[in-house]
Amino acid sequence: MSRLLSELRRLYGLDAGPASATTPTLIDAEGRTRTLVIELARPADWGALARLWEGLQADLDWPAPSIAINGRDGFQLWVSLAEPVTAAQAGALLAALVARYLADVPAQRVAQWPGRAESGVAWRHVDLVPREHPGGQWSAFVSPGLAPVFADTPWLDIPPGEDGQADLLSGLKSVGGEQLREAVASLGGERREDAAAQAVQPAGSPDRAPAASGPQSEPHRFLLQVMNDERVDMALRIEAAKALLPYAANGV
């Protein structure tokens, strides 16, 4: 196994290497993920995304996420979680982060993974990094000091060196479970403590009952709780309601 693939697996749980697939496997068999991705593009604006990169560290006490140029038109932040959460929970958390730090950016310029599950649409696709795009342009992880250099051309004209990419990732850490729980409480306002804990409760923990199947599964109950809690930030309640649309379409 290459050093780069080893680091990608350590941080993001990738099951496929950059050269072997076009789509990463970031969702496990139980619908959980350890990866959050936010992209700002069209045009690339590191100054705006840097507010989020800095805020995650200064306000939430998270370790620095990795920074990537997407090989086309923008920047990305890749956040690694130590404990997996459901894709629905991850999507709601990302929406809350966007609402706090990128509220002044037009919505069409911001993308996130996991995305918003609207009208039964699957979670948004996210490309592997590094990866070659049409025209021979490559995405790549970059250091914070070099990010502003790529504002006009957020890509590389040659494949990034795997050892260099591995070196950039090797110093990064995952967001711990307690750090994530505190962030959920902070972003959601004065919500009930059990709701905050449920939002990031790792599957299979000793004090959690087995997830039920069907419409009353854990993600469904959590999203209903968030949507109906008037003490939760409105942006987060709206995202929870959007995530519940597929259930409503099925009559549950």
PDB file of C-alpha atoms in Angstrom:
ATOM      1  CA  MET A   1       0.000   0.000   0.000  1.00  0.00           C
ATOM      2  CA  SER A   2       1.347   3.452  -0.917  1.00  0.00           C
ATOM      3  CA  ARG A   3       1.896   6.081   1.748  1.00  0.00           C
ATOM      4  CA  LEU A   4      -0.750   8.274   0.152  1.00  0.00           C
ATOM      5  CA  LEU A   5      -3.402   5.563   0.179  1.00  0.00           C
ATOM      6  CA  SER A   6      -2.507   4.766   3.764  1.00  0.00           C
ATOM      7  CA  GLU A   7      -3.050   8.392   4.792  1.00  0.00           C
ATOM      8  CA  LEU A   8      -6.332   8.635   2.860  1.00  0.00           C
ATOM      9  CA  ARG A   9      -7.595   5.537   4.614  1.00  0.00           C
ATOM     10  CA  ARG A  10      -6.433   6.775   8.014  1.00  0.00           C
ATOM     11  CA  LEU A  11      -8.164  10.115   7.685  1.00  0.00           C
ATOM     12  CA  TYR A  12     -11.167   9.460   5.448  1.00  0.00           C
ATOM     13  CA  GLY A  13     -11.697   5.709   5.347  1.00  0.00           C
ATOM     14  CA  LEU A  14     -11.244   5.549   1.576  1.00  0.00           C
ATOM     15  CA  ASP A  15     -11.570   2.053   0.145  1.00  0.00           C
ATOM     16  CA  ALA A  16     -10.138   2.953  -3.267  1.00  0.00           C
ATOM     17  CA  GLY A  17      -6.826   4.522  -4.203  1.00  0.00           C
ATOM     18  CA  PRO A  18      -6.519   7.619  -6.408  1.00  0.00           C
ATOM     19  CA  ALA A  19      -5.373   5.613  -9.428  1.00  0.00           C
ATOM     20  CA  SER A  20      -7.904   2.792  -9.151  1.00  0.00           C
ATOM     21  CA  ALA A  21     -11.290   4.509  -9.111  1.00  0.00           C
ATOM     22  CA  THR A  22     -13.080   7.740  -9.940  1.00  0.00           C
ATOM     23  CA  THR A  23     -15.478   7.659  -6.994  1.00  0.00           C
ATOM     24  CA  PRO A  24     -14.321   7.159  -3.414  1.00  0.00           C
ATOM     25  CA  THR A  25     -16.136   4.805  -1.069  1.00  0.00           C
ATOM     26  CA  LEU A  26     -16.802   7.135   1.820  1.00  0.00           C
ATOM     27  CA  ILE A  27     -20.081   5.660   3.108  1.00  0.00           C
ATOM     28  CA  ASP A  28     -19.882   2.340   4.907  1.00  0.00           C
ATOM     29  CA  ALA A  29     -22.406  -0.497   4.747  1.00  0.00           C
ATOM     30  CA  GLU A  30     -24.383   1.051   7.608  1.00  0.00           C
ATOM     31  CA  GLY A  31     -24.716   4.435   5.890  1.00  0.00           C
ATOM     32  CA  ARG A  32     -22.084   6.195   7.999  1.00  0.00           C
ATOM     33  CA  THR A  33     -19.109   8.346   7.062  1.00  0.00           C
ATOM     34  CA  ARG A  34     -15.981   9.819   8.635  1.00  0.00           C
ATOM     35  CA  THR A  35     -15.589  12.511   5.976  1.00  0.00           C
ATOM     36  CA  LEU A  36     -17.013  16.007   5.515  1.00  0.00           C
ATOM     37  CA  VAL A  37     -16.203  18.037   2.376  1.00  0.00           C
ATOM     38  CA  ILE A  38     -17.072  21.663   1.643  1.00  0.00           C
ATOM     39  CA  GLU A  39     -16.267  23.210  -1.735  1.00  0.00           C
ATOM     40  CA  LEU A  40     -16.244  26.868  -2.773  1.00  0.00           C
ATOM     41  CA  ALA A  41     -16.003  27.448  -6.521  1.00  0.00           C
ATOM     42  CA  ARG A  42     -16.923  29.537  -9.550  1.00  0.00           C
ATOM     43  CA  PRO A  43     -14.657  31.372  -8.840  1.00  0.00           C
ATOM     44  CA  ALA A  44     -12.147  29.918  -6.449  1.00  0.00           C
ATOM     45  CA  ASP A  45     -11.999  32.196  -3.412  1.00  0.00           C
ATOM     46  CA  TRP A  46      -9.533  31.121  -0.771  1.00  0.00           C
ATOM     47  CA  GLY A  47     -10.155  34.249   1.299  1.00  0.00           C
ATOM     48  CA  ALA A  48     -13.792  33.265   1.895  1.00  0.00           C
ATOM     49  CA  LEU A  49     -13.073  29.596   2.506  1.00  0.00           C
ATOM     50  CA  ALA A  50     -10.192  30.516   4.799  1.00  0.00           C
ATOM     51  CA  ARG A  51     -12.770  31.995   7.195  1.00  0.00           C
ATOM     52  CA  LEU A  52     -14.240  28.537   7.580  1.00  0.00           C
ATOM     53  CA  TRP A  53     -10.821  26.856   7.788  1.00  0.00           C
ATOM     54  CA  GLU A  54      -9.777  29.250  10.552  1.00  0.00           C
ATOM     55  CA  GLY A  55     -13.159  29.175  12.298  1.00  0.00           C
ATOM     56  CA  LEU A  56     -13.156  25.394  12.639  1.00  0.00           C
ATOM     57  CA  GLN A  57      -9.908  25.692  14.563  1.00  0.00           C
ATOM     58  CA  ALA A  58     -10.429  28.913  16.521  1.00  0.00           C
ATOM     59  CA  ASP A  59     -14.150  28.615  17.334  1.00  0.00           C
ATOM     60  CA  LEU A  60     -14.715  24.850  17.493  1.00  0.00           C
ATOM     61  CA  ASP A  61     -11.208  23.766  18.550  1.00  0.00           C
ATOM     62  CA  TRP A  62     -11.036  21.277  15.667  1.00  0.00           C
ATOM     63  CA  PRO A  63      -7.750  20.186  14.113  1.00  0.00           C
ATOM     64  CA  ALA A  64      -7.004  21.808  10.772  1.00  0.00           C
ATOM     65  CA  PRO A  65      -8.817  20.168   7.843  1.00  0.00           C
ATOM     66  CA  SER A  66      -6.932  19.428   4.652  1.00  0.00           C
ATOM     67  CA  ILE A  67      -7.105  21.946   1.806  1.00  0.00           C
ATOM     68  CA  ALA A  68      -7.528  20.858  -1.804  1.00  0.00           C
ATOM     69  CA  ILE A  69      -7.768  22.497  -5.206  1.00  0.00           C
ATOM     70  CA  ASN A  70     -10.507  20.687  -7.108  1.00  0.00           C
ATOM     71  CA  GLY A  71      -8.757  20.601 -10.496  1.00  0.00           C
ATOM     72  CA  ARG A  72     -11.448  22.736 -12.118  1.00  0.00           C
ATOM     73  CA  ASP A  73     -12.715  25.898 -10.476  1.00  0.00           C
ATOM     74  CA  GLY A  74     -12.463  25.933  -6.712  1.00  0.00           C
ATOM     75  CA  PHE A  75     -11.123  24.996  -3.312  1.00  0.00           C
ATOM     76  CA  GLN A  76     -12.218  22.261  -0.929  1.00  0.00           C
ATOM     77  CA  LEU A  77     -11.848  21.545   2.783  1.00  0.00           C
ATOM     78  CA  TRP A  78     -11.743  17.875   3.807  1.00  0.00           C
ATOM     79  CA  VAL A  79     -12.613  17.223   7.466  1.00  0.00           C
ATOM     80  CA  SER A  80     -11.726  13.875   9.034  1.00  0.00           C
ATOM     81  CA  LEU A  81     -13.899  12.488  11.864  1.00  0.00           C
ATOM     82  CA  ALA A  82     -12.568  10.017  14.390  1.00  0.00           C
ATOM     83  CA  GLU A  83     -16.044   8.499  14.833  1.00  0.00           C
ATOM     84  CA  PRO A  84     -18.456   7.830  11.948  1.00  0.00           C
ATOM     85  CA  VAL A  85     -21.832   9.565  11.746  1.00  0.00           C
ATOM     86  CA  THR A  86     -24.743   8.933   9.406  1.00  0.00           C
ATOM     87  CA  ALA A  87     -24.731  10.700   6.062  1.00  0.00           C
ATOM     88  CA  ALA A  88     -27.877  12.608   7.069  1.00  0.00           C
ATOM     89  CA  GLN A  89     -26.255  13.845  10.274  1.00  0.00           C
ATOM     90  CA  ALA A  90     -23.105  14.827   8.403  1.00  0.00           C
ATOM     91  CA  GLY A  91     -25.136  16.721   5.811  1.00  0.00           C
ATOM     92  CA  ALA A  92     -27.017  18.661   8.482  1.00  0.00           C
ATOM     93  CA  LEU A  93     -23.788  19.532  10.286  1.00  0.00           C
ATOM     94  CA  LEU A  94     -22.190  20.772   7.073  1.00  0.00           C
ATOM     95  CA  ALA A  95     -25.225  22.925   6.312  1.00  0.00           C
ATOM     96  CA  ALA A  96     -24.910  24.513   9.748  1.00  0.00           C
ATOM     97  CA  LEU A  97     -21.214  25.245   9.147  1.00  0.00           C
ATOM     98  CA  VAL A  98     -21.998  26.818   5.783  1.00  0.00           C
ATOM     99  CA  ALA A  99     -24.735  28.942   7.382  1.00  0.00           C
ATOM    100  CA  ARG A 100     -22.332  30.209  10.056  1.00  0.00           C
ATOM    101  CA  TYR A 101     -19.203  30.865   7.998  1.00  0.00           C
ATOM    102  CA  LEU A 102     -20.298  31.234   4.355  1.00  0.00           C
ATOM    103  CA  ALA A 103     -23.690  32.927   4.688  1.00  0.00           C
ATOM    104  CA  ASP A 104     -22.583  35.797   2.440  1.00  0.00           C
ATOM    105  CA  VAL A 105     -21.542  33.476  -0.410  1.00  0.00           C
ATOM    106  CA  PRO A 106     -24.148  32.728  -3.115  1.00  0.00           C
ATOM    107  CA  ALA A 107     -25.553  29.249  -2.543  1.00  0.00           C
ATOM    108  CA  GLN A 108     -24.746  28.104  -6.084  1.00  0.00           C
ATOM    109  CA  ARG A 109     -21.025  28.539  -5.393  1.00  0.00           C
ATOM    110  CA  VAL A 110     -21.001  26.234  -2.378  1.00  0.00           C
ATOM    111  CA  ALA A 111     -21.160  22.446  -2.482  1.00  0.00           C
ATOM    112  CA  GLN A 112     -20.916  19.915   0.310  1.00  0.00           C
ATOM    113  CA  TRP A 113     -20.487  16.200   0.768  1.00  0.00           C
ATOM    114  CA  PRO A 114     -22.520  14.490   2.078  1.00  0.00           C
ATOM    115  CA  GLY A 115     -25.042  16.640   0.250  1.00  0.00           C
ATOM    116  CA  ARG A 116     -28.659  17.467   0.906  1.00  0.00           C
ATOM    117  CA  ALA A 117     -30.993  14.535   0.334  1.00  0.00           C
ATOM    118  CA  GLU A 118     -33.813  16.320  -1.480  1.00  0.00           C
ATOM    119  CA  SER A 119     -36.738  14.590  -3.169  1.00  0.00           C
ATOM    120  CA  GLY A 120     -35.044  11.216  -2.990  1.00  0.00           C
ATOM    121  CA  VAL A 121     -31.906  12.376  -4.804  1.00  0.00           C
ATOM    122  CA  ALA A 122     -28.801  10.444  -3.756  1.00  0.00           C
ATOM    123  CA  TRP A 123     -26.027  12.072  -1.782  1.00  0.00           C
ATOM    124  CA  ARG A 124     -23.851  14.368  -3.901  1.00  0.00           C
ATOM    125  CA  HIS A 125     -20.867  12.766  -5.607  1.00  0.00           C
ATOM    126  CA  VAL A 126     -17.395  13.844  -4.509  1.00  0.00           C
ATOM    127  CA  ASP A 127     -14.263  13.221  -6.584  1.00  0.00           C
ATOM    128  CA  LEU A 128     -11.115  11.656  -5.286  1.00  0.00           C
ATOM    129  CA  VAL A 129      -8.118  13.867  -4.574  1.00  0.00           C
ATOM    130  CA  PRO A 130      -5.752  13.785  -6.332  1.00  0.00           C
ATOM    131  CA  ARG A 131      -7.447  13.073  -9.658  1.00  0.00           C
ATOM    132  CA  GLU A 132      -6.972  14.078 -13.310  1.00  0.00           C
ATOM    133  CA  HIS A 133      -9.773  16.104 -14.892  1.00  0.00           C
ATOM    134  CA  PRO A 134     -10.438  16.961 -18.552  1.00  0.00           C
ATOM    135  CA  GLY A 135      -7.704  19.023 -20.131  1.00  0.00           C
ATOM    136  CA  GLY A 136      -4.991  17.382 -18.075  1.00  0.00           C
ATOM    137  CA  GLN A 137      -5.795  19.428 -14.972  1.00  0.00           C
ATOM    138  CA  TRP A 138      -5.182  17.730 -11.632  1.00  0.00           C
ATOM    139  CA  SER A 139      -6.780  18.184  -8.243  1.00  0.00           C
ATOM    140  CA  ALA A 140      -4.406  18.038  -5.287  1.00  0.00           C
ATOM    141  CA  PHE A 141      -4.029  18.695  -1.596  1.00  0.00           C
ATOM    142  CA  VAL A 142      -2.116  21.912  -0.921  1.00  0.00           C
ATOM    143  CA  SER A 143      -0.594  23.595   2.110  1.00  0.00           C
ATOM    144  CA  PRO A 144      -2.295  26.636   3.705  1.00  0.00           C
ATOM    145  CA  GLY A 145       0.600  28.873   2.685  1.00  0.00           C
ATOM    146  CA  LEU A 146       0.295  27.917  -0.982  1.00  0.00           C
ATOM    147  CA  ALA A 147      -3.516  27.983  -1.231  1.00  0.00           C
ATOM    148  CA  PRO A 148      -3.742  31.675  -2.267  1.00  0.00           C
ATOM    149  CA  VAL A 149      -1.388  30.987  -5.173  1.00  0.00           C
ATOM    150  CA  PHE A 150      -4.077  28.837  -6.841  1.00  0.00           C
ATOM    151  CA  ALA A 151      -6.900  31.401  -6.715  1.00  0.00           C
ATOM    152  CA  ASP A 152      -6.797  31.989 -10.497  1.00  0.00           C
ATOM    153  CA  THR A 153      -5.835  28.451 -11.522  1.00  0.00           C
ATOM    154  CA  PRO A 154      -7.051  25.925  -8.912  1.00  0.00           C
ATOM    155  CA  TRP A 155      -5.345  22.969 -10.527  1.00  0.00           C
ATOM    156  CA  LEU A 156      -1.969  21.449 -11.385  1.00  0.00           C
ATOM    157  CA  ASP A 157      -0.823  20.838 -14.944  1.00  0.00           C
ATOM    158  CA  ILE A 158       1.060  17.693 -13.920  1.00  0.00           C
ATOM    159  CA  PRO A 159       0.217  14.876 -11.496  1.00  0.00           C
ATOM    160  CA  PRO A 160       1.107  15.789  -7.913  1.00  0.00           C
ATOM    161  CA  GLY A 161       3.797  13.620  -6.363  1.00  0.00           C
ATOM    162  CA  GLU A 162       2.292  10.923  -4.143  1.00  0.00           C
ATOM    163  CA  ASP A 163       4.973  11.314  -1.492  1.00  0.00           C
ATOM    164  CA  GLY A 164       4.368  15.061  -1.326  1.00  0.00           C
ATOM    165  CA  GLN A 165       0.620  14.511  -1.003  1.00  0.00           C
ATOM    166  CA  ALA A 166       1.197  11.940   1.730  1.00  0.00           C
ATOM    167  CA  ASP A 167       3.473  14.373   3.565  1.00  0.00           C
ATOM    168  CA  LEU A 168       0.726  17.030   3.549  1.00  0.00           C
ATOM    169  CA  LEU A 169      -1.784  14.598   5.046  1.00  0.00           C
ATOM    170  CA  SER A 170       0.526  12.916   7.525  1.00  0.00           C
ATOM    171  CA  GLY A 171       0.428  15.785  10.006  1.00  0.00           C
ATOM    172  CA  LEU A 172      -3.366  16.073  10.049  1.00  0.00           C
ATOM    173  CA  LYS A 173      -5.618  14.722  12.784  1.00  0.00           C
ATOM    174  CA  SER A 174      -9.264  13.690  13.004  1.00  0.00           C
ATOM    175  CA  VAL A 175     -11.970  15.571  14.885  1.00  0.00           C
ATOM    176  CA  GLY A 176     -12.503  13.709  18.141  1.00  0.00           C
ATOM    177  CA  GLY A 177     -15.888  12.524  19.306  1.00  0.00           C
ATOM    178  CA  GLU A 178     -16.133  15.029  22.144  1.00  0.00           C
ATOM    179  CA  GLN A 179     -15.023  17.866  19.874  1.00  0.00           C
ATOM    180  CA  LEU A 180     -17.767  16.926  17.444  1.00  0.00           C
ATOM    181  CA  ARG A 181     -20.444  16.712  20.143  1.00  0.00           C
ATOM    182  CA  GLU A 182     -19.494  20.147  21.444  1.00  0.00           C
ATOM    183  CA  ALA A 183     -19.660  21.582  17.922  1.00  0.00           C
ATOM    184  CA  VAL A 184     -23.127  20.127  17.331  1.00  0.00           C
ATOM    185  CA  ALA A 185     -24.348  21.704  20.581  1.00  0.00           C
ATOM    186  CA  SER A 186     -22.765  25.045  19.647  1.00  0.00           C
ATOM    187  CA  LEU A 187     -24.121  25.123  16.105  1.00  0.00           C
ATOM    188  CA  GLY A 188     -27.573  23.912  17.087  1.00  0.00           C
ATOM    189  CA  GLY A 189     -28.124  26.402  19.903  1.00  0.00           C
ATOM    190  CA  GLU A 190     -29.672  25.399  23.212  1.00  0.00           C
ATOM    191  CA  ARG A 191     -30.967  22.011  22.155  1.00  0.00           C
ATOM    192  CA  ARG A 192     -31.585  19.119  24.493  1.00  0.00           C
ATOM    193  CA  GLU A 193     -28.407  17.381  25.633  1.00  0.00           C
ATOM    194  CA  ASP A 194     -29.692  14.000  24.501  1.00  0.00           C
ATOM    195  CA  ALA A 195     -30.326  15.351  20.996  1.00  0.00           C
ATOM    196  CA  ALA A 196     -26.773  16.673  20.794  1.00  0.00           C
ATOM    197  CA  ALA A 197     -25.401  13.323  21.943  1.00  0.00           C
ATOM    198  CA  GLN A 198     -27.607  11.389  19.548  1.00  0.00           C
ATOM    199  CA  ALA A 199     -26.390  13.508  16.630  1.00  0.00           C
ATOM    200  CA  VAL A 200     -22.893  12.079  16.855  1.00  0.00           C
ATOM    201  CA  GLN A 201     -23.369   8.877  18.862  1.00  0.00           C
ATOM    202  CA  PRO A 202     -21.065   6.322  17.190  1.00  0.00           C
ATOM    203  CA  ALA A 203     -22.896   3.289  15.882  1.00  0.00           C
ATOM    204  CA  GLY A 204     -22.313   0.188  17.949  1.00  0.00           C
ATOM    205  CA  SER A 205     -21.439   2.020  21.188  1.00  0.00           C
ATOM    206  CA  PRO A 206     -22.374   0.121  24.385  1.00  0.00           C
ATOM    207  CA  ASP A 207     -25.128   2.527  25.474  1.00  0.00           C
ATOM    208  CA  ARG A 208     -26.917   2.635  22.145  1.00  0.00           C
ATOM    209  CA  ALA A 209     -29.715   0.311  21.193  1.00  0.00           C
ATOM    210  CA  PRO A 210     -29.465  -1.430  17.814  1.00  0.00           C
ATOM    211  CA  ALA A 211     -30.704   0.763  14.993  1.00  0.00           C
ATOM    212  CA  ALA A 212     -34.230   0.008  13.932  1.00  0.00           C
ATOM    213  CA  SER A 213     -35.121  -0.553  10.327  1.00  0.00           C
ATOM    214  CA  GLY A 214     -37.834   1.231   8.417  1.00  0.00           C
ATOM    215  CA  PRO A 215     -39.184   4.777   8.780  1.00  0.00           C
ATOM    216  CA  GLN A 216     -38.405   5.001  12.505  1.00  0.00           C
ATOM    217  CA  SER A 217     -34.686   4.313  12.055  1.00  0.00           C
ATOM    218  CA  GLU A 218     -32.124   6.330  14.000  1.00  0.00           C
ATOM    219  CA  PRO A 219     -31.495   8.971  11.262  1.00  0.00           C
ATOM    220  CA  HIS A 220     -35.256   9.441  10.819  1.00  0.00           C
ATOM    221  CA  ARG A 221     -35.856   9.960  14.548  1.00  0.00           C
ATOM    222  CA  PHE A 222     -32.900  12.329  14.837  1.00  0.00           C
ATOM    223  CA  LEU A 223     -34.009  14.467  11.898  1.00  0.00           C
ATOM    224  CA  LEU A 224     -37.572  14.692  13.253  1.00  0.00           C
ATOM    225  CA  GLN A 225     -36.219  15.754  16.628  1.00  0.00           C
ATOM    226  CA  VAL A 226     -34.048  18.475  15.123  1.00  0.00           C
ATOM    227  CA  MET A 227     -36.815  19.736  12.833  1.00  0.00           C
ATOM    228  CA  ASN A 228     -39.361  20.044  15.669  1.00  0.00           C
ATOM    229  CA  ASP A 229     -37.064  21.550  18.313  1.00  0.00           C
ATOM    230  CA  GLU A 230     -37.690  25.317  18.402  1.00  0.00           C
ATOM    231  CA  ARG A 231     -34.433  25.831  20.322  1.00  0.00           C
ATOM    232  CA  VAL A 232     -32.358  24.526  17.411  1.00  0.00           C
ATOM    233  CA  ASP A 233     -30.897  27.006  14.932  1.00  0.00           C
ATOM    234  CA  MET A 234     -33.395  27.581  12.094  1.00  0.00           C
ATOM    235  CA  ALA A 235     -30.871  26.786   9.352  1.00  0.00           C
ATOM    236  CA  LEU A 236     -30.268  23.368  10.890  1.00  0.00           C
ATOM    237  CA  ARG A 237     -34.021  22.738  11.254  1.00  0.00           C
ATOM    238  CA  ILE A 238     -34.531  23.577   7.579  1.00  0.00           C
ATOM    239  CA  GLU A 239     -31.803  21.156   6.517  1.00  0.00           C
ATOM    240  CA  ALA A 240     -33.360  18.435   8.679  1.00  0.00           C
ATOM    241  CA  ALA A 241     -36.712  19.043   6.991  1.00  0.00           C
ATOM    242  CA  LYS A 242     -35.098  18.773   3.552  1.00  0.00           C
ATOM    243  CA  ALA A 243     -33.434  15.511   4.530  1.00  0.00           C
ATOM    244  CA  LEU A 244     -36.847  14.142   5.550  1.00  0.00           C
ATOM    245  CA  LEU A 245     -38.403  14.830   2.138  1.00  0.00           C
ATOM    246  CA  PRO A 246     -37.665  11.294   0.817  1.00  0.00           C
ATOM    247  CA  TYR A 247     -39.577   9.850   3.780  1.00  0.00           C
ATOM    248  CA  ALA A 248     -42.529  12.150   3.112  1.00  0.00           C
ATOM    249  CA  ALA A 249     -42.515  11.151  -0.549  1.00  0.00           C
ATOM    250  CA  ASN A 250     -42.895   7.545   0.522  1.00  0.00           C
ATOM    251  CA  GLY A 251     -45.788   8.367   2.803  1.00  0.00           C
ATOM    252  CA  VAL A 252     -44.037   7.879   6.149  1.00  0.00           C
TER     253      VAL A 252
END
